PDB file of C-alpha atoms in Angstrom:
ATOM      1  CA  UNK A   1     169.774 307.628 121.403  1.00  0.00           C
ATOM      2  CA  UNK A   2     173.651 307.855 122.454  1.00  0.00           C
ATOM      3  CA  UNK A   3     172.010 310.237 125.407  1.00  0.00           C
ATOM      4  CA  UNK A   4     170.823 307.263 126.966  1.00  0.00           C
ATOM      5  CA  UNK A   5     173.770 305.197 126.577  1.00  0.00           C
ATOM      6  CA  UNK A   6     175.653 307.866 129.071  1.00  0.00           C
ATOM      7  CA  UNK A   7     172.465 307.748 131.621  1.00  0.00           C
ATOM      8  CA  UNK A   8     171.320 311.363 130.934  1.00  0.00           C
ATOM      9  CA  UNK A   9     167.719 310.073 130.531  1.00  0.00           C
ATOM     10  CA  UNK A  10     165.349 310.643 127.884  1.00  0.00           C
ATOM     11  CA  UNK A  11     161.399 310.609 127.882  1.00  0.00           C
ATOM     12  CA  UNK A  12     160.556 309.435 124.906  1.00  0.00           C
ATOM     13  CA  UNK A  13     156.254 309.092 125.437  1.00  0.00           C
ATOM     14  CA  UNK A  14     155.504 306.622 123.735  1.00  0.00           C
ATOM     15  CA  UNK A  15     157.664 307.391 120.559  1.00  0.00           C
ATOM     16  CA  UNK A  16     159.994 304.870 121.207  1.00  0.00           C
ATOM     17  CA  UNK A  17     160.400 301.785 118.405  1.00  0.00           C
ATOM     18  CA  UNK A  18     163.053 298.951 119.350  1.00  0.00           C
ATOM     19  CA  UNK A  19     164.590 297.810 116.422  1.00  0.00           C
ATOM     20  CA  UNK A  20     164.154 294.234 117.463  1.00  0.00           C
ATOM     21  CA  UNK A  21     160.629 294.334 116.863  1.00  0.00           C
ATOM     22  CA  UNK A  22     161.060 293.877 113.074  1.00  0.00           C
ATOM     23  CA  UNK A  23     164.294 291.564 113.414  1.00  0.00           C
ATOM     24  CA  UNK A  24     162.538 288.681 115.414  1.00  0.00           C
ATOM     25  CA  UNK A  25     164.158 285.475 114.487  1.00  0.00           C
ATOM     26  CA  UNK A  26     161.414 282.860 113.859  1.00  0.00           C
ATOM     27  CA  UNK A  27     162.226 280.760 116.614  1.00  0.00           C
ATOM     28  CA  UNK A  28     162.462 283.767 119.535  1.00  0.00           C
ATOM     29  CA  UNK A  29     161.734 283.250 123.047  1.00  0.00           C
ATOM     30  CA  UNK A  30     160.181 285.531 125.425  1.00  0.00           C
ATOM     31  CA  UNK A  31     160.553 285.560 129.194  1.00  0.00           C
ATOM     32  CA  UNK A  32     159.508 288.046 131.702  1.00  0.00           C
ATOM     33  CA  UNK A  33     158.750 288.181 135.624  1.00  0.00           C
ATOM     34  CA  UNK A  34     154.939 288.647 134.453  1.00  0.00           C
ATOM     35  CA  UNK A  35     154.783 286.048 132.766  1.00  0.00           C
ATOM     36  CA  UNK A  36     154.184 281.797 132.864  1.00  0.00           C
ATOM     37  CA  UNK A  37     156.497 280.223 131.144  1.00  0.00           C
ATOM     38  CA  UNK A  38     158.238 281.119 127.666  1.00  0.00           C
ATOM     39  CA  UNK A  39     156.080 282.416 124.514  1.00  0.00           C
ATOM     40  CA  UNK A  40     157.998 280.748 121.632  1.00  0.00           C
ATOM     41  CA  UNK A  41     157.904 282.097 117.828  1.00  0.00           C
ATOM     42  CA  UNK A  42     158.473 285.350 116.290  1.00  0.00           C
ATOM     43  CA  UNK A  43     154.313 285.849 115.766  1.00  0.00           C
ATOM     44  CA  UNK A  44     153.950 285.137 119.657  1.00  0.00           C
ATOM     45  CA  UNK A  45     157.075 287.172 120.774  1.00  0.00           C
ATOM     46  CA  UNK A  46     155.594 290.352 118.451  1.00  0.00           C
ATOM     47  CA  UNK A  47     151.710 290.052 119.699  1.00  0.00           C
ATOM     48  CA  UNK A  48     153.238 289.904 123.670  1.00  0.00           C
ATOM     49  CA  UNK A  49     155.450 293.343 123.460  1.00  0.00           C
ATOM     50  CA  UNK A  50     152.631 294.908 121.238  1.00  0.00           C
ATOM     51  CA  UNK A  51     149.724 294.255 123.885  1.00  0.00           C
ATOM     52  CA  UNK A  52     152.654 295.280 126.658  1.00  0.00           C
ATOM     53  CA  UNK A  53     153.858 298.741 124.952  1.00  0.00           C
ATOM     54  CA  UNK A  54     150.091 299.400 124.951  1.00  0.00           C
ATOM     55  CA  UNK A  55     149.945 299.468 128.549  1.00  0.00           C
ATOM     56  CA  UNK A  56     152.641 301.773 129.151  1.00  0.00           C
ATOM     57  CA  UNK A  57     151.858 305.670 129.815  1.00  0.00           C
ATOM     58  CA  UNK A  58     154.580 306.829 129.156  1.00  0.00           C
ATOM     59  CA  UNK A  59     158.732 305.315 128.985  1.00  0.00           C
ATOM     60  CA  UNK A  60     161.946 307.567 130.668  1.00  0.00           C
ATOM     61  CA  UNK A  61     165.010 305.411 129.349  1.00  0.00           C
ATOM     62  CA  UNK A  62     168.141 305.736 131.241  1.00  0.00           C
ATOM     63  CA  UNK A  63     169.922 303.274 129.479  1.00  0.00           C
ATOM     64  CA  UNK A  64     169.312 301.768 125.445  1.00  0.00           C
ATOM     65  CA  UNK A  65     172.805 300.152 123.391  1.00  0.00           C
ATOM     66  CA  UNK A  66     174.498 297.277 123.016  1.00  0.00           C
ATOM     67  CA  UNK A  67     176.254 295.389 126.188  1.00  0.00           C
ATOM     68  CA  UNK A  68     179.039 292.041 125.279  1.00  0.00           C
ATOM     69  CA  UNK A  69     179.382 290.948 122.127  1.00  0.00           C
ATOM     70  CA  UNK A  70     175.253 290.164 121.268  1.00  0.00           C
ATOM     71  CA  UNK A  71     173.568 291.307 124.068  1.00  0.00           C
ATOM     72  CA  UNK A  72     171.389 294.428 123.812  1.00  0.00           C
ATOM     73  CA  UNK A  73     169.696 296.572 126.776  1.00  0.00           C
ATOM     74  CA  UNK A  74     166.692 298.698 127.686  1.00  0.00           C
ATOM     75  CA  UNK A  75     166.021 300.367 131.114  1.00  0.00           C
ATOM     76  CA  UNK A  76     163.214 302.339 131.870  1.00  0.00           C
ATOM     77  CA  UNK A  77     160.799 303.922 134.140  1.00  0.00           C
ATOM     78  CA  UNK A  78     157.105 303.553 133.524  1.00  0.00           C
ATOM     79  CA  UNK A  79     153.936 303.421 134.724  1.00  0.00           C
ATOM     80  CA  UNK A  80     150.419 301.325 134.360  1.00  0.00           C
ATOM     81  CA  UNK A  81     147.417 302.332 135.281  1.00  0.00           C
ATOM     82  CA  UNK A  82     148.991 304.960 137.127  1.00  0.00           C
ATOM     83  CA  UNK A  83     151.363 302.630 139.126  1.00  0.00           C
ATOM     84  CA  UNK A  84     154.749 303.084 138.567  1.00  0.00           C
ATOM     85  CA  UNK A  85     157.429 300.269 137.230  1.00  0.00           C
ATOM     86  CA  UNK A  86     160.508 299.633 136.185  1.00  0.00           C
ATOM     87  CA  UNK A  87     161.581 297.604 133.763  1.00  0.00           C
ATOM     88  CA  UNK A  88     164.433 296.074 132.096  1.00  0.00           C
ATOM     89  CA  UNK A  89     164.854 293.879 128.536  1.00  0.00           C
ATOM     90  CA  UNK A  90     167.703 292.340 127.426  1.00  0.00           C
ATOM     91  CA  UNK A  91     167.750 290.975 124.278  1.00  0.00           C
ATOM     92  CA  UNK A  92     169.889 288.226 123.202  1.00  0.00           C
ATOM     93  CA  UNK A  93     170.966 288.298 119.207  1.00  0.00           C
ATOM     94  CA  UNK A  94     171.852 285.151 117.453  1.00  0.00           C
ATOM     95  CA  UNK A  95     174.778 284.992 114.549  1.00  0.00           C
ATOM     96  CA  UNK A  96     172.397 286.706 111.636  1.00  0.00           C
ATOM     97  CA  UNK A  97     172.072 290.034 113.996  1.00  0.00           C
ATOM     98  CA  UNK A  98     168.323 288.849 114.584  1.00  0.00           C
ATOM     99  CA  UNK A  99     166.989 289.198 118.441  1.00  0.00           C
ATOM    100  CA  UNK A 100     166.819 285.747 119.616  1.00  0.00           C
ATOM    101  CA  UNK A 101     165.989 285.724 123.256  1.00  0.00           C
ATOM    102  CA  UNK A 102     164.641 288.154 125.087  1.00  0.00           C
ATOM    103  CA  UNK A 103     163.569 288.597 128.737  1.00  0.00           C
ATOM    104  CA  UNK A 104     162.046 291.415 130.488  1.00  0.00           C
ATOM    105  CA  UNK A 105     161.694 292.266 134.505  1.00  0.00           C
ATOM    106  CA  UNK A 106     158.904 294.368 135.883  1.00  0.00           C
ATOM    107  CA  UNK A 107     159.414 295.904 139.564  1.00  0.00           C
ATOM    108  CA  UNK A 108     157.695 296.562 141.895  1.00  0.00           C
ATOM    109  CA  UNK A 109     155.794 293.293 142.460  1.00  0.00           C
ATOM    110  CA  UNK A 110     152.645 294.777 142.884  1.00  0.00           C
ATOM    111  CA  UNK A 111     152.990 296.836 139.802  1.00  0.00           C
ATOM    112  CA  UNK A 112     154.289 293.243 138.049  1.00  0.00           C
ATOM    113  CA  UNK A 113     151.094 291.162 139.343  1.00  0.00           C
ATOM    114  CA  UNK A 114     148.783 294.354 138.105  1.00  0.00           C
ATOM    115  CA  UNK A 115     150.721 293.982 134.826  1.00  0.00           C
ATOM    116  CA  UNK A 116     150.027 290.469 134.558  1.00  0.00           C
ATOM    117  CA  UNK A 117     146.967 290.614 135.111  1.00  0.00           C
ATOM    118  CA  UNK A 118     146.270 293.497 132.241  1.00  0.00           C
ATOM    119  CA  UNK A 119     147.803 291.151 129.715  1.00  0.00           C
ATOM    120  CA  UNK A 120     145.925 287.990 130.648  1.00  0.00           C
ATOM    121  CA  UNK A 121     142.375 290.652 129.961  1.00  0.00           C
ATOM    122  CA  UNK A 122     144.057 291.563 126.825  1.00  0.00           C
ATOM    123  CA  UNK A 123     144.662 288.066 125.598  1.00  0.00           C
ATOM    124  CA  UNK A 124     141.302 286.293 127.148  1.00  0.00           C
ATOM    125  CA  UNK A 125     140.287 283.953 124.806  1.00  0.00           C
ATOM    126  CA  UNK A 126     143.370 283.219 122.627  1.00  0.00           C
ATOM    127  CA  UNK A 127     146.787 280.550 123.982  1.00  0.00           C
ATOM    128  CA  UNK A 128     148.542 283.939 125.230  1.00  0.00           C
ATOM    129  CA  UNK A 129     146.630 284.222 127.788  1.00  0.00           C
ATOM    130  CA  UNK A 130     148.034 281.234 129.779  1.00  0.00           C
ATOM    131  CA  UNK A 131     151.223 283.251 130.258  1.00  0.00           C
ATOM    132  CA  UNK A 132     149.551 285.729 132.250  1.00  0.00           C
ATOM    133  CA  UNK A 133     147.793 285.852 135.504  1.00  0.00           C
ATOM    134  CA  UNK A 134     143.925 285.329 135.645  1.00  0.00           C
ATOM    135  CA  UNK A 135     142.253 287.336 138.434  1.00  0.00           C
ATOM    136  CA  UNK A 136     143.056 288.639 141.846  1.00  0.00           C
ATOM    137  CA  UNK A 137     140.940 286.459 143.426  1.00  0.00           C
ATOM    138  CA  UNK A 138     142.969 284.064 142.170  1.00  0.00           C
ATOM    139  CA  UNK A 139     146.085 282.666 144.604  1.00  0.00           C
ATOM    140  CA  UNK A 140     149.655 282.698 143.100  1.00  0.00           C
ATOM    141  CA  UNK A 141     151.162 279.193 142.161  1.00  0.00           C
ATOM    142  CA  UNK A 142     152.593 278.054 145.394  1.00  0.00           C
ATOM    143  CA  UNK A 143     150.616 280.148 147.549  1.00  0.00           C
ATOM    144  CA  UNK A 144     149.170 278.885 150.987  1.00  0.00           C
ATOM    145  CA  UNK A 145     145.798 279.832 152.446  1.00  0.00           C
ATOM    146  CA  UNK A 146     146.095 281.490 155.897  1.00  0.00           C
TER     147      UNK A 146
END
């Protein structure tokens, strides 16, 4: 993937794998703009990015690699349901070379809140859900009525 590194681009469908799938440490955190709150634990951490990658259509990197000493970076365009999105991960690895922390940031909002809400459908039922938004209907956390 050095192509990607240099910002040449590279649509990779949905062929893309990141290697810190399968190097989870057992204690990883998960943060993202469509989320509540942190998922916590390798088992959580997997389930959320599994349920996510399944929403994608497609993913045009411009950027994968390494950034500082234990940092690691994806950018990409995407889209949901037809709605585009752009996202960003950064993973965080600890001293073993496992990815610790990782957070991810959907753009545009209204492509983040439809994202949300496609994840809390996908995880009705089960703890997971709670990270994501219910319903439309629904007002944000903070909202006001008019």
């Amino acid at each position: 993937m050095a192509d990607m590194k240099h910002g040449n681009g590279d649509r990779q469908g949905l062929s893309y794998y990141p290697w810190w799938l399968d190097h989870l440490a057992e204690d990883a955190t998960l943060e993202g703009a469509a989320m509540n709150g942190t998922a916590r634990g390798a088992e959580a951490v997997r389930a959320i990015v599994v349920k996510a990658r399944e929403l994608y259509e497609f993913q045009d990197f411009t950027f994968v690699g390494d950034f500082g000493d234990d940092g690691f970076l994806e950018i990409y365009d995407s889209s949901v349901r037809g709605e585009p999105v752009k996202v960003v991960v950064t993973v965080t690895r600890n001293a073993a070379g496992q990815a610790q922390d990782l957070a991810v940031l959907h753009r545009p909002r209204s492509s983040l809140l439809l994202f949300s809400r496609l994840m809390h459908d996908r995880f009705a039922g089960t703890p997971l859900a709670e990270h994501f938004l219910a319903d439309a209907s629904r007002p944000e956390p903070g909202a006001t009525a008019s």
